Short mmCIF file of C-alpha atoms and ligand atoms in Angstrom, two decimals:
data_model
loop_
_atom_site.label_atom_id
_atom_site.label_comp_id
_atom_site.label_asym_id
_atom_site.label_seq_id
_atom_site.Cartn_x
_atom_site.Cartn_y
_atom_site.Cartn_z
CA MET R 1 86.94 76.02 91.83
CA SER R 2 90.32 77.20 93.16
CA ALA R 3 92.25 80.18 91.76
CA VAL R 4 94.77 77.78 90.21
CA GLU R 5 92.01 75.96 88.31
CA ILE R 6 90.35 79.22 87.27
CA LEU R 7 93.65 80.65 85.98
CA LYS R 8 94.33 77.44 84.04
CA LEU R 9 90.96 77.75 82.30
CA ASP R 10 91.64 81.45 81.79
CA GLN R 11 94.52 80.50 79.48
CA LEU R 12 91.91 79.30 76.97
CA VAL R 13 90.63 82.86 76.75
CA PHE R 14 92.26 85.24 74.25
CA HIS R 15 92.50 88.53 76.17
CA PRO R 16 92.10 91.97 74.58
CA TRP R 17 94.86 94.61 74.73
CA VAL R 18 97.46 92.39 76.46
CA ALA R 19 100.09 89.81 75.46
CA GLN R 20 98.77 86.27 75.79
CA THR R 21 101.37 85.02 78.30
CA PRO R 22 99.82 83.27 81.34
CA ARG R 23 98.72 85.79 83.95
CA THR R 24 98.43 85.92 87.70
CA VAL R 25 95.39 88.00 88.45
CA PRO R 26 92.76 87.53 91.14
CA ALA R 27 89.91 85.20 90.22
CA PHE R 28 86.72 87.01 91.11
CA VAL R 29 83.69 84.90 91.83
CA GLY R 30 81.32 87.34 93.50
CA GLY R 31 80.68 90.92 94.43
CA ASP R 32 78.38 93.40 96.13
CA GLY R 33 78.22 97.18 96.02
CA SER R 34 81.73 98.64 95.80
CA TYR R 35 83.44 95.27 96.40
CA LEU R 36 84.51 92.23 94.39
CA VAL R 37 85.16 88.91 96.13
CA ASP R 38 87.82 86.38 95.05
CA ASP R 39 87.75 82.59 95.28
CA THR R 40 89.18 82.67 98.83
CA GLY R 41 86.53 85.10 100.04
CA ARG R 42 88.90 88.10 100.09
CA ARG R 43 87.13 91.40 99.40
CA TYR R 44 88.58 94.04 97.07
CA LEU R 45 87.37 97.65 97.00
CA ASP R 46 86.63 98.53 93.36
CA PHE R 47 87.86 102.08 92.76
CA SER R 48 87.70 101.53 88.99
CA SER R 49 84.04 100.50 88.51
CA GLN R 50 85.79 97.89 86.34
CA LEU R 51 86.26 99.82 83.08
CA VAL R 52 84.22 102.74 84.47
CA PHE R 53 80.88 101.05 84.03
CA THR R 54 79.47 99.65 87.31
CA ASN R 55 77.89 103.01 88.17
CA VAL R 56 75.44 101.44 90.65
CA GLY R 57 78.05 99.00 92.00
CA HIS R 58 78.10 95.23 91.79
CA GLN R 59 74.96 93.06 92.13
CA HIS R 60 72.55 95.92 92.72
CA PRO R 61 69.36 94.08 93.77
CA LYS R 62 67.06 96.29 91.65
CA VAL R 63 69.07 95.58 88.50
CA VAL R 64 69.50 91.88 89.18
CA SER R 65 65.77 91.51 89.80
CA ALA R 66 64.88 93.45 86.60
CA ILE R 67 67.08 91.07 84.58
CA LYS R 68 65.63 87.99 86.29
CA GLN R 69 62.04 89.11 85.70
CA GLN R 70 62.73 89.74 82.02
CA ALA R 71 64.52 86.38 81.71
CA ASP R 72 61.39 84.68 83.02
CA ARG R 73 59.17 86.53 80.49
CA LEU R 74 61.20 86.62 77.25
CA CYS R 75 64.99 86.25 77.08
CA THR R 76 65.54 87.47 73.56
CA LEU R 77 63.81 89.16 70.64
CA ALA R 78 65.04 90.41 67.24
CA PRO R 79 65.30 94.20 66.87
CA ILE R 80 62.55 94.33 64.21
CA TRP R 81 59.73 93.55 66.68
CA ALA R 82 58.14 95.98 69.08
CA SER R 83 59.11 95.29 72.70
CA ASP R 84 57.77 96.78 75.92
CA VAL R 85 61.08 96.59 77.77
CA ARG R 86 63.03 98.09 74.85
CA GLY R 87 60.51 100.94 74.62
CA ASP R 88 60.65 101.49 78.39
CA ALA R 89 64.44 101.72 78.25
CA ALA R 90 64.27 104.18 75.31
CA LYS R 91 61.73 106.32 77.20
CA MET R 92 63.82 106.40 80.39
CA ILE R 93 66.93 107.31 78.37
CA THR R 94 65.30 110.06 76.27
CA ASP R 95 63.62 111.45 79.42
CA VAL R 96 67.02 112.34 80.90
CA ALA R 97 68.76 113.21 77.59
CA PRO R 98 69.52 116.80 76.50
CA ALA R 99 66.76 118.61 74.61
CA GLY R 100 66.13 117.51 71.04
CA LEU R 101 67.58 113.98 71.35
CA ASN R 102 64.32 112.06 71.17
CA HIS R 103 65.21 108.72 69.57
CA VAL R 104 67.56 105.87 70.49
CA MET R 105 69.38 103.46 68.20
CA PHE R 106 70.51 100.58 70.41
CA THR R 107 73.86 98.79 70.03
CA ASN R 108 75.76 96.25 72.12
CA GLY R 109 78.40 98.67 73.40
CA GLY R 110 80.31 101.91 72.97
CA THR R 111 82.36 101.30 69.87
CA GLU R 112 79.32 100.22 67.86
CA ALA R 113 77.57 103.39 69.00
CA ILE R 114 80.44 105.46 67.60
CA GLU R 115 80.47 103.45 64.35
CA HIS R 116 76.77 104.05 63.81
CA ALA R 117 76.81 107.69 64.91
CA THR R 118 79.53 108.47 62.38
CA ARG R 119 77.78 106.48 59.65
CA MET R 120 74.55 108.40 60.30
CA ALA R 121 76.45 111.69 60.18
CA ARG R 122 78.14 110.80 56.88
CA ILE R 123 74.84 109.83 55.27
CA HIS R 124 73.01 112.83 56.73
CA THR R 125 75.58 115.34 55.47
CA GLY R 126 76.90 113.52 52.39
CA ARG R 127 80.41 114.49 53.57
CA PRO R 128 83.38 112.13 54.14
CA LYS R 129 85.64 113.42 56.94
CA LEU R 130 85.53 113.12 60.70
CA LEU R 131 87.28 115.29 63.30
CA ALA R 132 88.46 113.96 66.67
CA ALA R 133 90.80 115.07 69.44
CA TYR R 134 94.33 113.67 69.86
CA ARG R 135 93.67 112.99 73.52
CA SER R 136 90.73 110.65 73.07
CA TYR R 137 89.54 107.06 73.06
CA HIS R 138 86.47 106.12 71.03
CA GLY R 139 86.56 102.32 70.81
CA ALA R 140 88.33 99.41 69.17
CA THR R 141 86.50 98.76 65.89
CA THR R 142 87.63 100.25 62.58
CA THR R 143 86.21 103.77 62.58
CA SER R 144 86.34 104.15 66.37
CA ILE R 145 89.99 103.12 66.71
CA ASN R 146 90.94 105.47 63.88
CA LEU R 147 89.02 108.27 65.58
CA THR R 148 90.88 107.48 68.80
CA GLY R 149 93.62 110.07 69.13
CA ASP R 150 95.85 108.35 71.68
CA HIS R 151 98.46 105.67 71.03
CA ARG R 152 95.95 102.81 71.14
CA ARG R 153 95.25 103.77 67.49
CA TRP R 154 98.80 103.31 66.21
CA ALA R 155 98.88 99.54 65.68
CA THR R 156 95.73 99.57 63.56
CA ASP R 157 95.86 103.01 61.96
CA THR R 158 95.40 102.60 58.23
CA GLY R 159 95.62 106.32 57.60
CA SER R 160 92.61 105.93 55.34
CA ALA R 161 89.66 106.28 57.67
CA GLY R 162 88.98 109.92 56.80
CA VAL R 163 89.85 111.13 60.31
CA VAL R 164 91.59 114.43 61.06
CA HIS R 165 92.84 114.99 64.61
CA PHE R 166 93.00 118.28 66.51
CA PHE R 167 94.30 119.45 69.89
CA GLY R 168 91.67 119.87 72.57
CA PRO R 169 92.15 122.02 75.65
CA HIS R 170 94.46 120.58 78.33
CA LEU R 171 95.93 123.30 80.50
CA TYR R 172 98.42 121.09 82.39
CA ARG R 173 100.11 120.15 79.11
CA SER R 174 98.83 122.96 76.91
CA ALA R 175 99.57 122.66 73.19
CA PHE R 176 99.07 126.43 73.03
CA GLY R 177 101.33 127.65 75.83
CA SER R 178 98.34 128.89 77.83
CA ARG R 179 98.47 129.85 81.48
CA ALA R 180 94.79 130.07 82.41
CA PRO R 181 91.61 128.13 81.56
CA THR R 182 90.03 131.03 79.66
CA GLU R 183 93.16 131.47 77.54
CA GLU R 184 93.34 127.70 76.88
CA CYS R 185 89.67 127.66 75.88
CA GLU R 186 90.03 130.60 73.46
CA ARG R 187 93.20 129.19 71.89
CA ALA R 188 91.84 125.66 71.53
CA LEU R 189 88.72 127.02 69.83
CA ALA R 190 90.78 129.25 67.52
CA HIS R 191 92.91 126.20 66.60
CA LEU R 192 89.80 124.10 65.90
CA GLU R 193 88.37 126.90 63.77
CA GLN R 194 91.57 126.88 61.69
CA VAL R 195 91.54 123.10 61.32
CA ILE R 196 87.97 123.29 60.03
CA ALA R 197 88.80 126.16 57.66
CA LEU R 198 91.91 124.47 56.25
CA GLU R 199 90.34 121.01 55.92
CA GLY R 200 87.35 122.59 54.18
CA PRO R 201 84.09 122.70 56.13
CA SER R 202 82.16 121.18 53.23
CA THR R 203 84.26 117.99 53.54
CA ILE R 204 83.59 117.41 57.25
CA ALA R 205 80.66 115.22 58.26
CA ALA R 206 81.12 115.16 62.01
CA LEU R 207 83.19 116.17 65.00
CA VAL R 208 83.40 113.47 67.68
CA LEU R 209 84.28 114.62 71.17
CA GLU R 210 84.24 113.10 74.67
CA SER R 211 82.42 115.60 76.88
CA VAL R 212 85.07 114.97 79.53
CA ILE R 213 88.14 113.22 78.10
CA GLY R 214 88.17 109.91 79.99
CA GLY R 215 90.70 107.13 79.41
CA SER R 216 93.10 109.50 77.66
CA GLY R 217 93.58 111.76 80.63
CA VAL R 218 90.44 112.60 82.65
CA ILE R 219 90.34 116.15 81.32
CA PRO R 220 87.22 118.21 82.00
CA PRO R 221 86.91 120.95 79.35
CA PRO R 222 87.35 124.57 80.46
CA PRO R 223 84.15 126.63 80.74
CA GLY R 224 83.01 127.74 77.30
CA TYR R 225 84.78 125.04 75.24
CA LEU R 226 81.83 122.74 74.51
CA GLU R 227 79.66 125.79 73.76
CA GLY R 228 82.32 126.97 71.29
CA VAL R 229 82.48 123.54 69.65
CA ARG R 230 78.68 123.50 69.36
CA ASP R 231 78.74 126.94 67.69
CA LEU R 232 81.49 125.96 65.21
CA CYS R 233 79.62 122.78 64.25
CA THR R 234 76.36 124.67 63.79
CA GLU R 235 78.06 127.40 61.72
CA HIS R 236 79.63 124.85 59.33
CA GLY R 237 76.87 122.23 59.15
CA ILE R 238 79.07 119.68 60.94
CA VAL R 239 77.30 117.03 63.02
CA TYR R 240 78.38 117.31 66.67
CA ILE R 241 78.70 113.78 68.10
CA ALA R 242 79.18 113.76 71.86
CA ASP R 243 80.91 110.58 73.04
CA GLU R 244 79.32 109.99 76.46
CA VAL R 245 80.23 106.31 76.61
CA MET R 246 82.31 106.81 79.76
CA VAL R 247 80.79 109.93 81.29
CA GLY R 248 77.10 109.48 80.47
CA PHE R 249 74.54 108.49 83.09
CA GLY R 250 75.74 110.35 86.12
CA ARG R 251 79.49 109.75 86.19
CA THR R 252 80.34 113.49 86.27
CA GLY R 253 77.58 114.51 88.68
CA GLU R 254 75.15 115.42 85.89
CA TRP R 255 73.17 112.97 83.79
CA PHE R 256 75.52 113.74 80.89
CA GLY R 257 78.83 115.55 80.57
CA VAL R 258 77.36 118.04 78.07
CA ASN R 259 74.89 119.19 80.76
CA HIS R 260 77.72 121.03 82.54
CA ALA R 261 77.88 123.25 79.45
CA ARG R 262 74.14 123.19 78.67
CA VAL R 263 74.71 122.23 75.04
CA SER R 264 72.79 119.71 72.96
CA PRO R 265 74.80 117.65 70.50
CA ASP R 266 73.27 116.28 67.28
CA LEU R 267 74.10 112.69 68.16
CA MET R 268 75.22 111.24 71.46
CA ALA R 269 76.92 107.85 71.90
CA PHE R 270 76.39 106.05 75.21
CA ALA R 271 77.04 102.62 76.79
CA LYS R 272 78.62 101.56 80.13
CA GLY R 273 76.64 103.48 82.81
CA VAL R 274 73.30 103.13 80.98
CA ASN R 275 72.86 99.75 82.68
CA SER R 276 76.06 99.54 84.72
CA GLY R 277 77.35 96.95 82.24
CA TYR R 278 75.31 94.10 83.73
CA VAL R 279 74.38 93.00 80.17
CA PRO R 280 76.15 94.60 77.15
CA LEU R 281 74.26 97.68 75.90
CA GLY R 282 75.08 100.90 74.11
CA GLY R 283 73.37 103.24 71.74
CA VAL R 284 73.08 106.51 69.90
CA LEU R 285 70.70 109.27 70.91
CA VAL R 286 69.48 110.83 67.67
CA SER R 287 68.35 114.43 67.18
CA ASP R 288 65.05 115.20 65.49
CA SER R 289 66.73 116.61 62.37
CA ILE R 290 68.93 113.54 61.80
CA HIS R 291 66.00 111.25 62.57
CA GLU R 292 64.13 113.10 59.79
CA THR R 293 66.77 111.94 57.25
CA PHE R 294 65.79 108.34 57.92
CA VAL R 295 62.01 108.64 58.08
CA GLU R 296 61.52 107.64 54.43
CA ARG R 297 65.01 106.35 53.68
CA PRO R 298 66.07 103.09 55.41
CA TYR R 299 69.08 103.36 57.67
CA PRO R 300 71.68 101.00 56.13
CA GLY R 301 72.86 99.11 59.21
CA GLY R 302 71.80 97.12 62.25
CA LEU R 303 72.83 94.50 64.78
CA THR R 304 71.29 91.12 65.55
CA TYR R 305 71.13 91.82 69.29
CA ALA R 306 70.40 95.57 69.20
CA GLY R 307 68.15 96.48 72.11
CA HIS R 308 68.45 93.02 73.66
CA PRO R 309 65.60 92.53 76.17
CA LEU R 310 67.89 91.47 79.04
CA ALA R 311 70.18 94.47 78.42
CA CYS R 312 67.19 96.83 78.22
CA ALA R 313 65.75 95.35 81.42
CA ALA R 314 69.11 96.05 83.08
CA ALA R 315 68.88 99.66 81.81
CA VAL R 316 65.37 100.06 83.23
CA GLY R 317 66.53 98.62 86.58
CA THR R 318 69.65 100.80 86.65
CA LEU R 319 67.91 104.04 85.73
CA ARG R 320 65.13 103.37 88.23
CA ALA R 321 67.71 102.77 90.96
CA MET R 322 69.59 105.93 89.95
CA HIS R 323 66.40 108.03 90.23
CA GLU R 324 65.19 106.43 93.46
CA GLU R 325 68.59 106.63 95.16
CA GLY R 326 69.62 110.06 93.84
CA LEU R 327 72.87 108.69 92.40
CA VAL R 328 73.59 111.63 90.07
CA ALA R 329 73.62 113.94 93.09
CA SER R 330 75.75 111.37 94.95
CA ALA R 331 78.33 111.48 92.17
CA ALA R 332 78.41 115.29 92.31
CA ARG R 333 78.90 115.19 96.07
CA LEU R 334 81.65 112.58 95.78
CA GLY R 335 83.50 115.04 93.57
CA THR R 336 83.03 118.20 95.60
CA ASP R 337 83.11 116.84 99.16
CA VAL R 338 84.98 113.53 99.17
CA LEU R 339 87.22 112.50 96.27
CA GLY R 340 88.24 115.99 95.13
CA PRO R 341 89.39 117.17 98.59
CA GLY R 342 90.76 113.71 99.49
CA LEU R 343 92.90 113.40 96.37
CA ARG R 344 94.14 117.00 96.64
CA GLU R 345 95.23 116.25 100.18
CA LEU R 346 97.24 113.29 98.85
CA ALA R 347 98.87 115.64 96.33
CA GLU R 348 100.01 117.86 99.20
CA ARG R 349 101.83 114.92 100.80
CA HIS R 350 103.26 113.25 97.67
CA LEU R 351 105.65 115.04 95.35
CA SER R 352 104.99 112.47 92.60
CA VAL R 353 101.50 113.88 92.09
CA GLY R 354 101.82 116.52 89.38
CA GLU R 355 98.13 117.27 89.02
CA VAL R 356 94.79 116.11 90.42
CA ARG R 357 92.00 116.41 87.85
CA GLY R 358 88.44 115.30 87.75
CA ILE R 359 84.77 115.86 88.29
CA GLY R 360 82.03 113.92 90.05
CA ALA R 361 83.12 110.29 90.37
CA LEU R 362 85.84 110.44 87.69
CA TRP R 363 89.35 111.48 88.79
CA ALA R 364 92.99 111.07 87.84
CA LEU R 365 96.26 111.58 89.61
CA GLU R 366 98.86 112.51 86.99
CA LEU R 367 102.23 111.30 88.28
CA VAL R 368 105.51 113.02 87.46
CA ARG R 369 109.22 112.70 88.20
CA ASP R 370 109.56 116.44 88.58
CA ARG R 371 106.77 118.86 89.43
CA ASP R 372 108.52 121.81 87.81
CA ASN R 373 109.14 120.37 84.36
CA ARG R 374 106.17 117.94 84.57
CA ASP R 375 108.29 115.03 83.30
CA PRO R 376 105.81 112.10 83.37
CA LEU R 377 106.58 109.20 85.72
CA VAL R 378 106.65 106.90 82.66
CA PRO R 379 106.99 108.05 79.03
CA TYR R 380 103.96 108.41 76.74
CA ALA R 381 102.85 105.01 75.35
CA ALA R 382 105.38 103.18 77.57
CA THR R 383 105.16 99.38 77.70
CA GLY R 384 107.16 96.60 79.42
CA PRO R 385 110.03 97.71 81.70
CA ALA R 386 109.49 101.38 80.78
CA ALA R 387 105.95 101.19 82.20
CA ALA R 388 107.02 99.20 85.30
CA PRO R 389 106.87 102.06 87.84
CA MET R 390 103.16 102.51 87.11
CA ALA R 391 102.41 98.78 86.87
CA GLU R 392 103.99 98.39 90.33
CA LEU R 393 101.56 100.92 91.76
CA GLY R 394 98.59 98.98 90.37
CA ALA R 395 100.00 95.76 91.83
CA ALA R 396 100.69 97.41 95.21
CA CYS R 397 97.06 98.60 95.40
CA LEU R 398 95.80 95.13 94.50
CA GLU R 399 97.97 93.54 97.21
CA ARG R 400 96.27 95.88 99.67
CA GLY R 401 92.80 94.99 98.39
CA LEU R 402 92.18 98.04 96.18
CA ILE R 403 91.36 97.84 92.47
CA ILE R 404 92.46 100.91 90.52
CA PHE R 405 92.90 101.53 86.82
CA VAL R 406 96.41 102.61 85.89
CA PHE R 407 96.87 104.09 82.43
CA GLY R 408 99.99 105.83 81.12
CA ASN R 409 101.34 107.98 83.96
CA ARG R 410 97.95 108.27 85.62
CA ILE R 411 96.12 106.56 88.43
CA ASN R 412 92.44 106.79 87.55
CA VAL R 413 89.89 106.82 90.34
CA ALA R 414 86.35 106.04 89.21
CA PRO R 415 84.38 104.20 91.90
CA PRO R 416 80.66 103.40 91.77
CA LEU R 417 78.50 106.51 92.21
CA ASN R 418 77.09 105.10 95.48
CA LEU R 419 80.49 104.67 97.14
CA THR R 420 80.14 105.44 100.86
CA ASP R 421 82.34 107.98 102.65
CA ALA R 422 83.87 105.17 104.73
CA GLU R 423 84.77 103.20 101.59
CA ALA R 424 86.25 106.36 100.03
CA ALA R 425 88.38 106.89 103.15
CA ASP R 426 89.63 103.27 103.02
CA GLY R 427 90.60 103.57 99.34
CA LEU R 428 92.29 106.96 99.83
CA ALA R 429 94.31 105.56 102.77
CA ILE R 430 95.64 102.76 100.53
CA LEU R 431 96.49 105.25 97.78
CA ASP R 432 98.33 107.33 100.36
CA GLU R 433 100.51 104.34 101.24
CA VAL R 434 101.13 103.32 97.64
CA LEU R 435 102.03 106.83 96.44
CA SER R 436 105.14 106.64 98.64
CA LEU R 437 106.45 104.12 96.09
CA ALA R 438 105.87 106.64 93.30
CA ASP R 439 107.65 109.32 95.34
CA GLU R 440 110.83 107.22 95.18
CA HIS R 441 111.06 108.07 91.44
CA VAL R 442 110.91 111.82 92.02
CA ALA R 443 114.12 113.57 91.04
C1 LIG L 1 84.80 107.47 75.64
C2 LIG L 1 84.69 106.08 75.13
N1 LIG L 1 84.14 105.86 73.94
C3 LIG L 1 83.99 104.61 73.43
C4 LIG L 1 84.42 103.51 74.14
C5 LIG L 1 84.25 102.13 73.56
O1 LIG L 1 83.28 101.43 74.25
P1 LIG L 1 83.24 99.82 74.21
O2 LIG L 1 84.48 99.34 74.87
O3 LIG L 1 81.96 99.48 74.95
O4 LIG L 1 83.16 99.42 72.80
C6 LIG L 1 84.99 103.69 75.40
C7 LIG L 1 85.47 102.54 76.19
O5 LIG L 1 86.15 102.65 77.18
C8 LIG L 1 85.13 105.01 75.92
O6 LIG L 1 85.69 105.25 77.11
#
């Protein structure tokens, strides 16, 4: 099928997050490792891991073969029955999870994981409210989109979801006027403590927090912040829900983002990297004490395809590949030796780069019109012509065979964890070229 035919068929598809006008995007028909291949055979380097989920790259043979083997044995099975492959996946997930998270509720993706984690927390505590950070994304279903702090919430915010937002630490655009990470950490924790006190601790079921803020900024927390959040939650009987949908399973150079702080949350939502997105899968890791709540009392919720055998087989294949190929260590090395230094070097050459932030295989270049006043290259929540300078950068990368994810005034760089140094160099060289276009907007 030619690109023209594929794009014609594509008009039958209702696409999420975008206007439904006909689009001109590449038509991808194949892929391998860090590359996607279009209908003409052109190869594109995938510096986005799609939506930050192909952690082991495209068409990893161990994952493809695990799915094929399971398809030959048993394609599908309702969640009520015992299943070897579902159990294997749960074992491999709990084996790498932080201490005390010994059970897995499977879902089909990240937003369902957040929905069920918050429902569990509300039932476990008997309390109504949820806390979440302004700079956050937690999914697109009712509770998750209301938890989401960034502008993606606005169009669907009913104001009635029982969510209270707070400011998390973000030194580059500090809400507290801080000048150093320790100061930002202390002030953000003091602010959170006040929010909890003034909302009334006995009304708060859970605090939901991305362990590294992903889509809303790529913001690793300062040392001490997650520990402080853990302590506040423990002190007030609030369930700490870590959202590890984007950063779980190696993305930050540890199995989970919370491992950098050595804290254990009460519930942990995951998806994406658990099986590199080859078949939809997500879930909630459940602590022993919350599991206890549901030992005699049925949990009021479930999903027809929860723990789907093909998705669980993909998880087993992915996690096996990650262990055998040392991909968590690869992600850490990408951050310290390759992407971190490479992106900082770009910042030295391009005045449009206000800040380089990231960890492991998750990075962002925050683009500005003026380094001194940090005026963003496009305004917050910009769309249409106002967002054009950033959209042009995405298009310029694509023209040069590089897929990046542009969001707000940021270029996000999140390649597969097994990206080679040569591939990294190719992608960075294209970014170097394209950033000259951004520099033209600098005052
Ligand atoms: C941190 C975080 N939480 C939740 C979600 C929602 O996951 P899904 O799109 O699989 O529903 C996402 C998706 O990008 C995410 O990045």
